[in-house]
Coordinates of C-alpha atoms and ligand atoms in Angstrom, one line a residue:
M1332 CA -8.6 36.3 58.3
E1333 CA -5.3 37.6 57.1
E1334 CA -2.4 35.3 58.0
N1335 CA -0.1 37.7 59.7
S1336 CA -2.3 40.4 61.1
G1337 CA -5.2 38.2 62.1
N1338 CA -7.5 41.0 60.8
V1339 CA -10.9 39.9 59.6
F1340 CA -11.4 40.8 55.9
F1341 CA -14.5 38.9 55.1
S1342 CA -17.2 37.2 57.2
G1343 CA -20.2 35.3 56.1
E1344 CA -22.7 32.6 57.0
L1345 CA -22.5 28.9 56.1
T1346 CA -25.3 27.4 54.2
L1347 CA -26.4 23.8 54.5
I1348 CA -25.7 21.8 51.4
S1349 CA -26.5 18.3 52.5
T1350 CA -27.2 16.4 55.7
N1351 CA -26.1 13.1 54.2
D1352 CA -24.1 13.6 51.1
Q1353 CA -24.3 10.4 49.0
A1354 CA -20.7 10.2 47.9
T1355 CA -19.2 10.9 51.3
G1356 CA -21.9 10.3 53.9
M1357 CA -21.1 13.7 55.4
L1358 CA -23.1 16.7 56.6
I1359 CA -21.8 19.5 54.3
K1360 CA -22.1 23.2 54.7
K1361 CA -20.6 25.7 52.4
G1362 CA -19.1 29.1 52.9
D1363 CA -18.9 31.2 49.8
F1364 CA -16.3 33.9 49.7
S1365 CA -15.9 34.1 45.9
N1366 CA -16.7 37.8 46.0
F1367 CA -13.6 38.5 48.1
T1368 CA -10.7 39.0 45.8
R1369 CA -8.1 40.9 47.8
E1370 CA -4.8 39.2 47.1
G1371 CA -3.0 37.9 50.2
N1372 CA -2.5 35.0 52.6
Y1373 CA -5.5 34.0 54.7
Y1374 CA -7.2 31.4 56.7
I1375 CA -10.8 30.8 57.7
K1376 CA -12.0 30.7 61.2
L1377 CA -15.4 29.2 62.3
N1378 CA -17.3 30.2 65.4
S1379 CA -16.3 26.9 66.9
N1380 CA -12.7 28.3 66.6
D1381 CA -11.8 25.6 64.1
T1382 CA -9.4 27.1 61.5
S1383 CA -8.6 26.1 58.0
Y1384 CA -5.2 25.6 56.4
H1385 CA -3.6 28.9 55.3
F1386 CA -4.1 29.7 51.7
R1387 CA -3.3 32.3 49.2
I1388 CA -5.6 34.5 47.1
S1389 CA -3.8 35.4 44.0
S1390 CA -4.3 35.8 40.3
N1391 CA -1.3 33.5 39.8
A1392 CA -2.5 30.7 42.2
L1393 CA -2.8 28.1 39.4
E1394 CA 0.5 28.9 37.7
D1395 CA 2.4 26.4 39.9
V1396 CA 0.0 23.5 39.3
F1397 CA 0.1 24.1 35.6
K1398 CA 3.9 24.2 35.4
K1399 CA 4.5 21.3 37.7
S1400 CA 1.9 19.1 36.1
L1401 CA 3.4 19.6 32.7
K1402 CA 6.9 19.2 34.0
A1403 CA 5.8 15.9 35.5
F1404 CA 6.0 14.5 31.9
Y1405 CA 9.6 15.4 31.8
F1406 CA 10.2 13.4 35.0
Q1407 CA 8.6 10.4 33.4
R1408 CA 11.1 10.4 30.5
C1409 CA 12.7 7.1 29.8
G1410 CA 16.0 6.5 28.0
S1411 CA 17.8 9.7 28.8
Q1412 CA 19.5 11.2 31.8
L1413 CA 17.7 13.9 33.8
F1414 CA 20.3 16.5 34.7
Y1415 CA 20.4 18.7 37.8
T1416 CA 19.8 21.9 35.7
H1417 CA 16.3 20.6 34.8
A1418 CA 15.5 18.0 37.4
G1419 CA 17.2 19.5 40.5
V1420 CA 17.4 17.0 43.4
Y1421 CA 15.4 14.6 41.2
Q1422 CA 18.2 14.2 38.7
R1423 CA 18.8 10.6 37.7
N1424 CA 20.7 8.4 35.3
A1425 CA 19.4 7.2 31.9
C1426 CA 17.3 4.1 32.1
H1427 CA 16.1 1.3 29.7
T1428 CA 18.4 2.3 26.9
A1429 CA 18.4 -1.2 25.4
D1430 CA 14.6 -1.6 24.9
G1431 CA 13.4 -4.1 23.7
F1432 CA 13.1 -7.8 22.7
Y1433 CA 10.2 -9.2 20.8
H1434 CA 8.1 -11.3 23.2
S1435 CA 7.7 -14.9 22.1
S1436 CA 3.9 -14.3 21.8
T1437 CA 4.6 -12.0 18.8
G1438 CA 6.0 -14.9 16.8
Q1439 CA 9.0 -12.8 16.1
S1440 CA 12.4 -13.1 17.7
G1441 CA 15.3 -10.7 18.2
Y1442 CA 15.4 -7.1 19.1
K1443 CA 14.1 -3.8 18.0
L1444 CA 15.5 -0.5 19.2
S1445 CA 12.7 1.3 20.9
R1446 CA 14.1 3.8 23.3
G1447 CA 12.6 6.9 24.9
G1448 CA 9.0 8.0 25.6
W1449 CA 7.4 8.3 29.0
H1450 CA 7.1 5.7 31.7
D1451 CA 3.4 5.0 31.9
A1452 CA 2.7 5.5 35.5
G1453 CA 4.2 4.3 38.8
D1454 CA 5.7 1.4 36.8
Y1455 CA 8.3 1.6 34.1
G1456 CA 6.2 0.1 31.3
K1457 CA 5.3 1.9 28.1
Y1458 CA 1.9 1.3 26.5
V1459 CA 0.9 2.8 23.2
V1460 CA -2.8 3.0 24.0
N1461 CA -2.4 5.0 27.1
A1462 CA 0.4 7.1 25.7
G1463 CA -1.9 8.0 22.9
I1464 CA -4.7 9.6 24.9
S1465 CA -2.1 11.4 27.1
A1466 CA -0.2 12.9 24.2
A1467 CA -3.5 13.8 22.4
T1468 CA -4.9 15.6 25.4
L1469 CA -1.8 17.8 25.6
L1470 CA -2.0 18.4 21.9
M1471 CA -5.7 19.3 22.1
A1472 CA -4.9 21.9 24.8
Y1473 CA -2.3 23.5 22.6
E1474 CA -4.4 23.3 19.5
L1475 CA -7.5 24.8 20.9
F1476 CA -5.9 27.4 23.1
P1477 CA -2.4 28.1 21.7
D1478 CA -2.0 31.4 23.6
Y1479 CA -2.4 29.6 26.9
F1480 CA 0.0 26.8 26.3
N1481 CA 2.8 28.3 24.4
S1482 CA 5.4 28.7 27.2
D1483 CA 8.9 27.9 26.1
S1484 CA 10.4 28.4 29.5
L1485 CA 9.4 25.4 31.7
N1486 CA 13.0 24.5 32.2
I1487 CA 13.1 21.3 30.2
P1488 CA 16.1 20.5 27.9
E1489 CA 14.3 22.0 24.9
S1490 CA 13.2 25.2 26.6
G1491 CA 14.2 28.3 24.7
N1492 CA 14.3 26.6 21.3
G1493 CA 11.5 28.7 19.9
I1494 CA 9.0 25.8 20.1
P1495 CA 6.4 25.6 22.8
D1496 CA 7.6 23.2 25.5
I1497 CA 4.3 21.3 25.5
L1498 CA 5.1 20.3 21.8
D1499 CA 8.7 19.5 22.7
E1500 CA 7.5 17.3 25.5
V1501 CA 5.0 15.5 23.3
K1502 CA 7.7 15.1 20.6
Y1503 CA 9.7 13.1 23.1
E1504 CA 6.9 10.6 23.2
I1505 CA 6.3 10.8 19.4
N1506 CA 9.9 9.6 18.8
W1507 CA 9.1 6.5 20.8
F1508 CA 5.8 6.0 19.0
L1509 CA 7.7 5.9 15.7
S1510 CA 9.9 3.2 17.0
M1511 CA 6.9 1.0 18.0
Q1512 CA 5.7 0.8 14.4
S1513 CA 6.4 -2.4 12.4
D1514 CA 7.4 -2.5 8.8
D1515 CA 3.9 -3.4 7.7
G1516 CA 2.5 -0.1 9.2
S1517 CA 0.9 -1.8 12.3
V1518 CA 1.9 -0.8 15.8
Y1519 CA 3.0 -3.0 18.7
H1520 CA 0.8 -2.8 21.8
K1521 CA 3.3 -2.3 24.6
L1522 CA 6.8 -2.5 25.8
T1523 CA 7.1 -3.9 29.4
K1524 CA 8.6 -6.5 31.6
E1525 CA 6.6 -9.7 32.3
Q1526 CA 6.3 -8.7 36.0
F1527 CA 6.1 -5.2 37.5
E1528 CA 9.5 -3.9 38.7
S1529 CA 10.5 -3.7 42.3
F1530 CA 10.8 -0.2 43.8
V1531 CA 14.2 0.7 42.4
M1532 CA 15.3 3.7 40.4
P1533 CA 14.7 3.2 36.7
S1534 CA 18.4 3.0 35.9
Q1535 CA 18.7 0.1 38.4
D1536 CA 15.8 -1.8 36.8
S1537 CA 17.4 -4.7 35.0
G1538 CA 16.0 -7.7 33.3
M1539 CA 14.4 -8.3 29.9
R1540 CA 11.8 -5.8 28.6
F1541 CA 9.6 -7.0 25.8
I1542 CA 7.7 -5.7 22.8
Y1543 CA 4.3 -7.4 22.7
Q1544 CA 1.9 -8.2 19.8
K1545 CA 0.5 -5.6 17.4
S1546 CA -2.9 -4.4 18.2
S1547 CA -5.5 -2.5 16.2
T1548 CA -6.3 -0.3 19.3
A1549 CA -2.6 0.8 19.6
T1550 CA -2.5 1.4 15.8
G1551 CA -5.6 3.5 15.8
N1552 CA -4.2 5.6 18.7
F1553 CA -0.9 5.9 16.9
I1554 CA -2.6 7.3 13.8
A1555 CA -4.7 9.8 15.7
V1556 CA -1.7 11.2 17.7
L1557 CA 0.7 11.3 14.8
A1558 CA -1.8 13.0 12.5
R1559 CA -2.5 15.6 15.1
F1560 CA 1.1 16.1 15.9
Y1561 CA 1.8 16.6 12.2
R1562 CA -0.6 19.5 11.9
L1563 CA 0.7 21.3 15.0
Y1564 CA 4.3 20.7 14.3
K1565 CA 4.5 21.4 10.6
N1566 CA 5.0 25.1 11.2
F1567 CA 8.1 24.4 13.3
D1568 CA 9.8 21.5 11.5
S1569 CA 8.0 20.4 8.3
S1570 CA 10.3 17.5 7.5
F1571 CA 9.8 15.8 10.9
A1572 CA 6.1 16.6 10.7
N1573 CA 5.8 14.9 7.3
Q1574 CA 7.6 11.9 8.6
C1575 CA 4.8 11.7 11.3
L1576 CA 2.0 12.0 8.7
N1577 CA 3.6 9.3 6.5
A1578 CA 3.8 7.0 9.5
A1579 CA 0.2 7.7 10.3
L1580 CA -0.9 7.0 6.7
N1581 CA 1.1 3.7 6.6
A1582 CA -0.6 2.7 9.8
W1583 CA -4.0 3.6 8.4
N1584 CA -3.2 1.5 5.3
W1585 CA -2.6 -1.5 7.6
L1586 CA -5.6 -0.8 9.8
S1587 CA -8.1 -0.3 7.1
N1588 CA -7.2 -3.8 5.8
Q1589 CA -8.1 -5.5 9.1
Q1590 CA -11.7 -6.6 9.2
G1591 CA -12.0 -6.9 13.0
I1592 CA -10.2 -6.1 16.2
V1593 CA -6.5 -7.3 16.2
P1594 CA -5.6 -9.6 18.0
A1595 CA -9.0 -11.3 17.8
G1596 CA -10.9 -10.5 20.9
G1597 CA -8.6 -7.6 21.7
F1598 CA -5.1 -7.6 23.3
H1599 CA -4.6 -9.8 26.3
N1600 CA -1.4 -10.4 28.3
P1601 CA 0.0 -13.7 27.3
P1602 CA 0.4 -16.3 30.0
G1603 CA 3.3 -15.4 32.3
T1604 CA 2.9 -11.6 31.8
Q1605 CA 1.2 -9.6 34.6
T1606 CA 2.1 -6.0 33.7
G1607 CA -0.6 -3.6 32.5
E1608 CA -2.9 -4.8 29.8
Y1609 CA -4.9 -1.8 28.5
G1610 CA -7.2 -4.3 26.9
D1611 CA -10.2 -3.4 24.9
Y1612 CA -13.1 -5.3 23.4
S1613 CA -13.7 -2.7 20.6
D1614 CA -11.5 -0.8 18.2
S1615 CA -14.3 1.0 16.4
D1616 CA -13.7 4.2 18.5
E1617 CA -9.9 4.1 17.8
R1618 CA -10.6 3.8 14.1
L1619 CA -13.1 6.6 14.1
W1620 CA -10.6 8.8 16.0
A1621 CA -7.9 7.9 13.5
A1622 CA -10.1 8.9 10.6
A1623 CA -11.2 12.2 12.3
E1624 CA -7.6 13.3 12.8
L1625 CA -6.4 12.3 9.4
F1626 CA -9.3 14.2 7.9
E1627 CA -8.5 17.3 10.0
S1628 CA -4.8 17.1 8.9
T1629 CA -5.2 16.3 5.2
G1630 CA -8.8 17.4 4.3
D1631 CA -8.9 14.1 2.3
Q1632 CA -12.4 13.0 1.3
S1633 CA -11.9 9.3 2.1
F1634 CA -11.3 10.1 5.8
K1635 CA -14.3 12.4 5.9
D1636 CA -16.4 9.7 4.4
Y1637 CA -15.2 7.2 6.9
F1638 CA -16.0 9.5 9.8
E1639 CA -19.4 10.6 8.4
F1640 CA -20.4 7.0 7.8
N1641 CA -19.5 5.8 11.3
Y1642 CA -19.7 8.8 13.6
N1643 CA -23.1 7.9 15.0
L1644 CA -22.8 4.1 15.4
G1645 CA -22.1 4.3 19.1
G1646 CA -24.2 7.5 19.6
L1647 CA -23.0 11.0 19.6
I1648 CA -21.1 12.6 22.5
N1649 CA -22.4 10.5 25.4
S1650 CA -19.3 9.6 27.4
T1651 CA -16.2 11.1 28.9
M1652 CA -13.0 10.1 27.1
N1653 CA -10.7 7.6 28.7
W1654 CA -7.9 5.3 27.6
Q1655 CA -10.4 2.7 26.6
N1656 CA -13.0 4.9 24.9
V1657 CA -11.8 7.6 22.6
R1658 CA -15.0 8.1 20.6
T1659 CA -15.6 11.5 22.2
L1660 CA -12.1 12.6 21.1
A1661 CA -13.1 11.8 17.5
H1662 CA -16.3 13.8 17.9
L1663 CA -14.5 16.7 19.4
T1664 CA -12.0 16.9 16.6
Y1665 CA -14.8 17.1 14.1
L1666 CA -16.8 19.5 16.2
F1667 CA -13.8 21.9 16.4
S1668 CA -12.6 21.2 12.8
K1669 CA -11.3 24.0 10.7
Q1670 CA -11.8 22.1 7.4
S1671 CA -14.1 24.0 5.2
S1672 CA -15.8 20.9 3.7
I1673 CA -17.2 19.9 7.1
D1674 CA -20.8 18.9 7.3
Q1675 CA -22.5 21.7 9.3
N1676 CA -25.4 19.5 10.2
I1677 CA -23.2 16.8 11.8
K1678 CA -21.3 19.6 13.5
S1679 CA -24.5 20.9 15.1
Q1680 CA -25.6 17.4 16.1
L1681 CA -22.3 17.0 17.9
L1682 CA -22.6 20.4 19.5
N1683 CA -26.0 19.6 20.8
S1684 CA -24.9 16.3 22.2
L1685 CA -21.9 18.0 23.9
I1686 CA -24.2 20.5 25.5
S1687 CA -26.6 17.9 26.8
Y1688 CA -23.8 15.7 28.1
S1689 CA -22.4 18.7 29.9
N1690 CA -25.8 19.5 31.3
A1691 CA -25.8 16.1 32.8
L1692 CA -22.4 16.8 34.3
V1693 CA -23.7 20.1 35.8
S1694 CA -26.6 18.3 37.4
K1695 CA -24.3 15.7 38.9
R1696 CA -22.2 18.5 40.2
N1697 CA -25.2 20.2 41.7
S1698 CA -26.2 17.0 43.6
N1699 CA -22.7 16.5 45.0
G1700 CA -21.6 18.1 48.2
F1701 CA -18.2 19.0 46.9
G1702 CA -19.4 20.0 43.4
V1703 CA -17.9 16.9 41.7
S1704 CA -19.3 15.8 38.4
I1705 CA -19.3 12.0 39.2
N1706 CA -21.9 10.0 41.0
P1707 CA -21.5 7.2 43.4
G1708 CA -20.8 4.2 41.2
E1709 CA -18.3 6.2 39.2
Y1710 CA -15.5 6.3 41.8
Y1711 CA -13.4 3.7 40.0
W1712 CA -9.7 3.2 39.4
G1713 CA -8.4 6.6 38.3
S1714 CA -11.6 8.5 39.2
N1715 CA -9.7 11.7 39.5
S1716 CA -9.0 11.6 35.8
Q1717 CA -12.7 11.2 35.1
V1718 CA -13.3 14.4 37.1
L1719 CA -10.5 16.2 35.2
N1720 CA -11.7 15.0 31.8
N1721 CA -15.2 16.1 32.7
G1722 CA -13.6 19.5 33.4
I1723 CA -12.3 19.6 29.9
L1724 CA -15.7 18.9 28.4
L1725 CA -17.2 21.6 30.5
I1726 CA -14.6 24.1 29.3
L1727 CA -15.2 23.2 25.7
T1728 CA -19.0 23.6 26.2
Y1729 CA -18.3 27.0 27.8
N1730 CA -16.2 27.8 24.7
K1731 CA -19.1 27.1 22.4
T1732 CA -21.9 28.6 24.5
N1733 CA -20.3 31.3 26.6
D1734 CA -22.6 30.2 29.4
N1735 CA -21.0 30.7 32.8
K1736 CA -22.4 27.6 34.5
Y1737 CA -20.1 25.4 32.5
L1738 CA -17.1 27.5 33.4
S1739 CA -17.9 27.6 37.1
S1740 CA -18.5 23.8 37.0
A1741 CA -15.2 23.3 35.4
I1742 CA -13.5 25.3 38.1
E1743 CA -15.1 23.2 40.7
Q1744 CA -13.7 20.0 39.2
L1745 CA -10.2 21.5 39.7
N1746 CA -11.1 22.7 43.1
Y1747 CA -12.0 19.1 44.1
I1748 CA -8.7 17.8 42.9
L1749 CA -6.8 20.6 44.7
G1750 CA -8.4 20.2 48.1
C1751 CA -12.1 20.9 48.2
N1752 CA -12.9 17.3 49.0
A1753 CA -13.8 15.0 51.8
H1754 CA -10.1 14.4 52.6
N1755 CA -9.3 18.1 52.9
F1756 CA -6.4 17.1 50.7
S1757 CA -4.7 18.0 47.5
F1758 CA -4.4 15.0 45.2
V1759 CA -1.4 16.5 43.4
T1760 CA 2.1 16.0 44.8
G1761 CA 3.9 19.1 45.8
I1762 CA 0.8 21.3 45.5
G1763 CA -1.0 22.7 48.5
K1764 CA -0.4 22.1 52.2
K1765 CA -1.3 18.4 52.4
Y1766 CA -0.8 16.1 49.5
P1767 CA 0.3 12.5 48.7
M1768 CA 3.6 11.8 50.4
K1769 CA 3.6 8.1 49.5
P1770 CA 2.4 7.9 45.9
H1771 CA 2.7 4.5 44.2
H1772 CA 5.5 5.9 42.0
R1773 CA 8.8 4.0 41.9
P1774 CA 11.2 6.9 41.4
S1775 CA 9.5 9.0 44.1
E1776 CA 10.1 6.2 46.5
A1777 CA 13.4 4.8 45.4
D1778 CA 15.2 8.1 45.2
G1779 CA 15.3 8.3 49.1
I1780 CA 14.1 11.9 49.0
P1781 CA 11.1 12.3 51.4
E1782 CA 9.3 14.7 49.1
P1783 CA 7.7 13.0 46.2
I1784 CA 8.4 14.3 42.7
P1785 CA 6.0 17.2 42.3
G1786 CA 3.2 17.7 39.9
F1787 CA 1.6 14.3 39.8
V1788 CA -2.1 13.7 40.4
V1789 CA -2.9 10.3 42.0
G1790 CA -5.8 8.1 40.8
G1791 CA -8.0 9.0 43.7
P1792 CA -11.0 7.4 45.5
N1793 CA -11.7 3.9 44.2
Q1794 CA -14.9 2.4 45.6
F1795 CA -14.2 -1.0 43.9
L1796 CA -11.2 -1.5 46.3
D1797 CA -9.0 -3.0 43.6
D1798 CA -5.9 -3.5 45.8
P1799 CA -5.2 -5.3 49.1
I1800 CA -4.5 -2.0 51.0
L1801 CA -7.9 -0.6 50.0
Q1802 CA -9.5 -3.9 51.1
Q1803 CA -7.7 -3.7 54.4
Y1804 CA -8.8 -0.2 55.3
F1805 CA -12.3 0.0 53.7
N1806 CA -15.2 -2.2 52.8
Q1807 CA -18.4 -2.0 50.7
N1808 CA -20.1 0.2 53.2
T1809 CA -17.5 2.9 53.0
P1810 CA -18.9 5.9 51.1
P1811 CA -17.4 5.8 47.7
A1812 CA -15.5 9.1 47.8
L1813 CA -13.8 8.1 51.1
C1814 CA -12.1 5.0 49.5
Y1815 CA -8.7 6.6 49.2
I1816 CA -5.5 6.2 51.1
D1817 CA -2.1 7.8 50.8
H1818 CA -0.2 4.5 51.0
L1819 CA 2.7 3.4 48.9
Q1820 CA 1.1 0.0 48.0
S1821 CA -2.4 1.3 47.2
W1822 CA -1.8 1.2 43.5
A1823 CA -5.5 1.4 42.8
S1824 CA -6.0 4.7 44.6
N1825 CA -2.6 6.3 45.0
E1826 CA -0.7 5.6 41.8
V1827 CA 0.2 8.3 39.3
A1828 CA -0.2 8.0 35.5
I1829 CA 0.4 10.0 32.4
N1830 CA -3.2 9.8 31.2
W1831 CA -4.3 11.3 34.5
N1832 CA -1.8 14.1 34.4
A1833 CA -2.6 15.3 30.9
P1834 CA -6.2 16.6 31.7
L1835 CA -4.7 18.3 34.8
V1836 CA -2.4 20.2 32.5
F1837 CA -5.3 21.1 30.3
L1838 CA -7.6 22.3 33.1
S1839 CA -5.0 24.1 35.2
G1840 CA -3.4 25.7 32.0
F1841 CA -6.7 26.9 30.8
L1842 CA -8.0 28.2 34.1
K1843 CA -4.7 29.9 35.1
N1844 CA -5.1 32.3 32.2
F1845 CA -8.6 32.9 33.1
F1846 CA -7.6 34.2 36.5
Q1847 CA -4.6 36.2 35.5
T1848 CA -5.2 39.9 35.2
D1849 CA -2.3 40.9 33.1
V1850 CA -2.0 38.4 30.4
E1851 CA 1.1 39.4 28.5
N1852 CA 3.0 42.6 28.8
D1853 CA 6.3 41.9 27.0
N1854 CA 7.6 45.4 26.4
N1855 CA 6.0 47.8 28.9
E1856 CA 8.8 50.4 28.9
I1857 CA 7.9 51.5 25.4
Y1858 CA 4.1 51.6 25.6
D1859 CA 2.1 52.4 28.6
F1860 CA -1.4 51.0 28.7
E1861 CA -3.8 52.2 31.2
L1862 CA -7.4 51.2 31.8
E1863 CA -10.0 52.7 34.0
Q1864 CA -12.4 50.0 34.6
N1865 CA -15.6 50.8 36.4
F1866 CA -16.6 47.6 37.9
P1867 CA -18.9 45.8 37.4
N1868 CA -19.9 47.0 34.0
P1869 CA -17.1 48.3 31.8
F1870 CA -19.3 48.6 28.7
N1871 CA -20.5 52.1 29.2
E1872 CA -19.6 55.7 28.5
Q1873 CA -17.6 56.2 31.6
T1874 CA -15.0 53.7 30.6
K1875 CA -11.8 55.2 29.3
I1876 CA -8.9 53.3 27.8
R1877 CA -5.7 55.3 27.8
F1878 CA -2.4 54.4 26.3
T1879 CA 0.8 56.2 25.5
L1880 CA 3.1 55.5 22.5
K1881 CA 6.5 56.8 23.5
S1882 CA 8.5 58.2 20.6
K1883 CA 11.5 56.2 19.7
T1884 CA 12.4 58.0 16.5
H1885 CA 11.2 61.2 15.1
N1886 CA 8.0 61.0 13.1
Q1887 CA 7.6 57.3 13.7
L1888 CA 4.2 55.9 13.0
Y1889 CA 3.0 52.9 15.0
K1890 CA 0.5 50.3 13.7
V1891 CA -2.1 50.4 16.4
K1892 CA -5.0 48.0 17.0
L1893 CA -7.2 48.3 20.0
R1894 CA -9.9 45.7 20.4
I1895 CA -12.0 43.9 22.9
V1896 CA -11.8 40.1 22.7
N1897 CA -13.5 37.3 24.6
L1898 CA -11.8 34.6 26.5
F1899 CA -11.0 32.7 23.4
G1900 CA -9.4 35.7 21.6
Q1901 CA -12.3 36.3 19.4
E1902 CA -12.9 39.9 18.6
I1903 CA -16.0 41.5 20.0
F1904 CA -15.4 45.1 19.2
S1905 CA -12.7 46.9 17.2
L1906 CA -12.0 50.3 18.7
I1907 CA -8.9 51.4 16.7
D1908 CA -7.2 49.9 13.7
D1909 CA -4.9 52.4 12.0
F1910 CA -1.5 54.1 12.2
R1911 CA -0.7 56.7 14.9
P1912 CA 2.2 58.9 15.8
A1913 CA 3.7 59.0 19.4
G1914 CA 1.3 60.5 21.9
T1915 CA -1.2 59.7 24.5
Y1916 CA -4.6 58.5 23.4
E1917 CA -7.9 58.1 25.1
V1918 CA -10.8 56.1 23.8
T1919 CA -14.2 56.5 25.3
F1920 CA -16.5 53.7 25.1
T1921 CA -19.5 55.2 23.4
S1922 CA -22.8 53.5 23.0
S1923 CA -22.3 53.2 19.3
Y1924 CA -19.9 50.3 20.1
Y1925 CA -22.3 48.2 22.1
S1926 CA -25.8 49.3 21.3
N1927 CA -26.4 46.6 18.7
K1928 CA -24.5 43.8 20.5
I1929 CA -25.9 41.5 23.1
L1930 CA -23.2 40.4 25.4
S1931 CA -23.3 37.8 28.0
S1932 CA -21.8 38.3 31.4
G1933 CA -18.2 37.1 31.7
I1934 CA -14.6 37.8 31.2
Y1935 CA -13.4 40.1 28.4
F1936 CA -10.1 41.6 27.5
Y1937 CA -8.9 44.9 26.2
Q1938 CA -6.2 44.1 23.8
L1939 CA -3.8 46.7 22.4
T1940 CA -1.4 45.7 19.6
V1941 CA 1.4 48.2 18.8
N1942 CA 3.4 46.9 15.9
E1943 CA 4.3 43.4 17.0
N1944 CA 3.6 43.8 20.7
T1945 CA 0.3 42.9 22.4
F1946 CA -0.9 44.1 25.8
T1947 CA -3.9 42.6 27.3
K1948 CA -6.0 43.6 30.4
K1949 CA -8.8 41.7 31.8
M1950 CA -12.2 43.1 32.6
V1951 CA -15.2 41.5 34.1
Y1952 CA -18.7 42.3 32.8
L1953 CA -21.6 41.6 35.0
K1954 CA -25.2 42.3 34.0
Ligands
LIG832 O1 -5.7 3.2 34.4 C1 -6.0 1.8 34.3 C2 -7.3 1.5 34.9 O2 -8.3 2.1 34.2 C3 -7.5 -0.1 35.0 O3 -8.7 -0.3 35.7 C4 -6.3 -0.7 35.7 C5 -6.4 -2.2 35.8 O4 -6.4 -2.8 34.5 O5 -5.1 -0.3 35.0 C6 -4.8 1.0 35.0 O6 -3.7 1.3 34.4 C7 -2.4 0.9 34.9 C8 -1.7 0.0 33.9 O7 -2.4 -1.1 33.7 C9 -0.3 -0.2 34.3 N1 0.4 1.0 34.7 C10 -0.2 1.7 35.7 C11 -1.6 2.1 35.3 C12 -2.3 3.0 36.3 O8 -2.6 2.3 37.5
LIG833 ZN1 13.0 4.0 31.5

């Protein structure tokens, strides 16, 4: 029903999905109104007179999630003041400007300036391992889909500098990374206090903060991220980019001389330290990832050899990436490599493993009442991030196969995070009608503002009940997906963290473009672009594409390209590629264009480029 008029625009039947959904214990029925696309504000009413929250149907519905989830990284910045212009009411003073002292467990004494970077989560610690996967996920989004992630107007201090904000934000972290490297090339594991802070603003957090031992997992992460940053940033600032590559190479030099994991047995908090550990029993995945990124950035044979010798030791793509296991990130870098010397056979093995892993995700999604790609048993600390990272893998599989089932499954992962779940609740602060008001996030609590800082996804249901609040409210008979509570002290279900937000940025940023109808129309006064789209099949002889080139100067010729591209910007048909004078043009879509092409159903775009300006319109092709 429409919000204001109460008019009914769509009605349908519910279908039974499950009488006893495993993850929730619920009886679940589904109403599908995906064919109803009229923009507006609506609610749903059942025969029983129950009504839903009011919601919006709009091609821009995901814009807000994307912007806020990326901006959340800015709100995590350590070491500089957040000003009103960028932070609004969440402005705050600079914090932790005197980081940090070598912890006695390093065997070193004194102080190393290591300022900046992002606070890890609800606490104020900074951990290289977790920072690594967070930064890398943001960089991967930009690297694979640059057109979707190139906004320079997110209102962070660097906005408008001609560099995509997502790179500026990551650079803030990169500067801190550089400061965590030791002279021998190795990288210190973390910079934290010995105990978690109390709930004060970061600038009020006093007491000693320490740099802990070097670790090979931190060093591997560091290499991967700096190498990746180098290849994306070199077009913007080659001297800083080169500094990053050199730092990565020095770190590799140290790492490749270590026989086993450092410290032996993996990093552990020394006695007396209780802050985050990010411990790991294996560094072989970090080493593989480091080699993959160095190969992609340099093309150097030695890195290629290292990757090709080791890539299959833990199997192919058979797990979802997380802070502890980055093997899949190594595989993805090789799978999407642009290096010409790549081994095509390995590439196709990796692709096949990605497809079968995604098939398993799709079948989990099919057996879950809310379409979630995790099974009971997988609702552990940070389960929401597993759901989101699964969404990334599904998108990448869609990218390689063009098969819609992966895309629709990816959309469902985001739907779950945004409210299609047993809690009828958006897990992202400031997004939707009902969302976490008491996240375990120190600045959100200590600032005295009732509204939490927006754009943060919380960890989500945790069936292992890893904190006293979860243990108080739930027990081992609680269905796994219900073990969540919006409580300040439920750090194991209601905390926020940078590595959980990064895949939210990826998923919402990718899918927002997917739903937008007009992708970019920079300069519409000069060139009109019309499209007559005969739904559902625009690839036929009734389709006409009309555009006008308005004359600016007498006898001017415009360089005109008209093409049809798929979701990834790859050209499917070229309709015009020449110079044209001002005038109105009409192109009819004759069968000569499509007779010898087999196209799958999906989203395509008409793309008109006139000189330097590109106009894009979406079309849907259904067979
Ligand atoms: O995300 C981490 C999760 O996978 C671990 O099970 C948990 C306990 O070790 O730690 C989580 O990370 C926390 C980190 O140790 C300290 N900062 C807050 C992080 C999110 O809760
Ligand atoms: Zn700080």
